[in-house]
Short mmCIF file of C-alpha atoms in Angstrom, two decimals:
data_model
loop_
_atom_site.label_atom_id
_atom_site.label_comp_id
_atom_site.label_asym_id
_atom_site.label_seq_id
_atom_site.Cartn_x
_atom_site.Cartn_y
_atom_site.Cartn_z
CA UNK A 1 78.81 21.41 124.75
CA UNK A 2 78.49 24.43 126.70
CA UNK A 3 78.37 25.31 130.22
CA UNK A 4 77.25 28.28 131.33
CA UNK A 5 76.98 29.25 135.72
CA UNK A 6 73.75 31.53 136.17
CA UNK A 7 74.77 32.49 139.58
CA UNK A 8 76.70 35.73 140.44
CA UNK A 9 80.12 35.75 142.39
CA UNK A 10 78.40 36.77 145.63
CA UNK A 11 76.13 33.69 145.81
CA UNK A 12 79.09 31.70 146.31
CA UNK A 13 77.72 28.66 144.90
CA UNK A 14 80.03 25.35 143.93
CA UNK A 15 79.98 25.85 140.27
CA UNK A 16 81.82 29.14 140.36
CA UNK A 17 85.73 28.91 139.87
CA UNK A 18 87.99 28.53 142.04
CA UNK A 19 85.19 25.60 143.39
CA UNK A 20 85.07 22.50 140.79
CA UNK A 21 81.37 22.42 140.84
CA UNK A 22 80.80 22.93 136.64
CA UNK A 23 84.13 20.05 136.05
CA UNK A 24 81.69 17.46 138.32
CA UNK A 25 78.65 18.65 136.12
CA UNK A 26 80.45 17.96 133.14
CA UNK A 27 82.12 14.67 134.08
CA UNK A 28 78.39 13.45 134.80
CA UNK A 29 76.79 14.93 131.39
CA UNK A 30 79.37 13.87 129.26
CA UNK A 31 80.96 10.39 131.28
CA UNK A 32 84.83 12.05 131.91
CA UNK A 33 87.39 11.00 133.66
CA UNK A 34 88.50 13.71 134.54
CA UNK A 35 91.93 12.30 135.92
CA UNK A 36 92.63 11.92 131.83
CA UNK A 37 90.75 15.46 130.92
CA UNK A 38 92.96 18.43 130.21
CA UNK A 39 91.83 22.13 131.04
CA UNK A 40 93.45 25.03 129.44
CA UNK A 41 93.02 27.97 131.03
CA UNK A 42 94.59 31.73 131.40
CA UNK A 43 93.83 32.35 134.73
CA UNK A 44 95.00 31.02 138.18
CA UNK A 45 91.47 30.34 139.80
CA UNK A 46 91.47 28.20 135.98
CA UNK A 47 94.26 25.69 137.64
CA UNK A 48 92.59 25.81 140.95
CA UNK A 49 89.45 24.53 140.20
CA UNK A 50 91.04 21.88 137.75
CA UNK A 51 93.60 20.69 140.91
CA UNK A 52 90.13 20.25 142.86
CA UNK A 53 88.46 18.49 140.71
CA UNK A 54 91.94 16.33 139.80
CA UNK A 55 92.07 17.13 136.09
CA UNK A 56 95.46 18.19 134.75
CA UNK A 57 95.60 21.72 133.55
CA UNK A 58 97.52 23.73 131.13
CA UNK A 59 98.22 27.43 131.75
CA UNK A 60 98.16 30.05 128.43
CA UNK A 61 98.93 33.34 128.60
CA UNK A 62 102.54 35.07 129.08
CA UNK A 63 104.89 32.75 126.65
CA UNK A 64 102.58 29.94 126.56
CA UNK A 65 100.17 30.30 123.37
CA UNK A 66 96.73 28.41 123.03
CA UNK A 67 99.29 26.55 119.67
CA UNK A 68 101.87 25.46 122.59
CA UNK A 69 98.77 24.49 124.44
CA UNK A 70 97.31 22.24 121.69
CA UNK A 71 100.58 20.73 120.53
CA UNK A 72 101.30 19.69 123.95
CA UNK A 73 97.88 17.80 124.34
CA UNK A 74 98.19 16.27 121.28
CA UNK A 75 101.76 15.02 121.90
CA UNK A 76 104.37 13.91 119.27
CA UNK A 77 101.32 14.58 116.25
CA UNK A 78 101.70 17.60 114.24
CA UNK A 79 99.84 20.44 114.45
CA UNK A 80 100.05 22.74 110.97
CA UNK A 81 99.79 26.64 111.65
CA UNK A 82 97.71 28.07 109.12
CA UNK A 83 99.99 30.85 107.02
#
């Protein structure tokens, strides 16, 4: 599912990051919790809005890869790399 925010930065509505508006839209569209919902994100307004709206986030970018990401949500299971 996608979410997309219509407004523009200047309207300074909730769903705009750093504000955890569009993580409370999702947890009611889709039943999260979001306590037990990772976000990845490259960006620091990304962990901002995730601390607000209590979900655990994982930062990418610099030495952390979107692979480190993924292998550290899914734990002690493998992920393959494609070659």
């Amino acid at each position: 599912m996608l979410f997309i925010i219509a407004h523009d930065w200047e309207e300074g509505c909730e769903c705009r990051k750093p504000k955890p508006g569009l993580f409370f839209q999702a947890q009611r569209e889709l039943n999260l919790d979001l306590t037990r919902t990772s976000f990845v994100g490259d960006d620091e307004r990304d962990g901002e809005a995730a601390a607000a709206a209590g979900c655990p986030f994982i930062s990418i970018g610099g030495d952390v890869s979107l692979l480190d990401a993924i292998r550290e949500l899914l734990g002690p299971r493998q992920v393959r790399e494609e070659s």
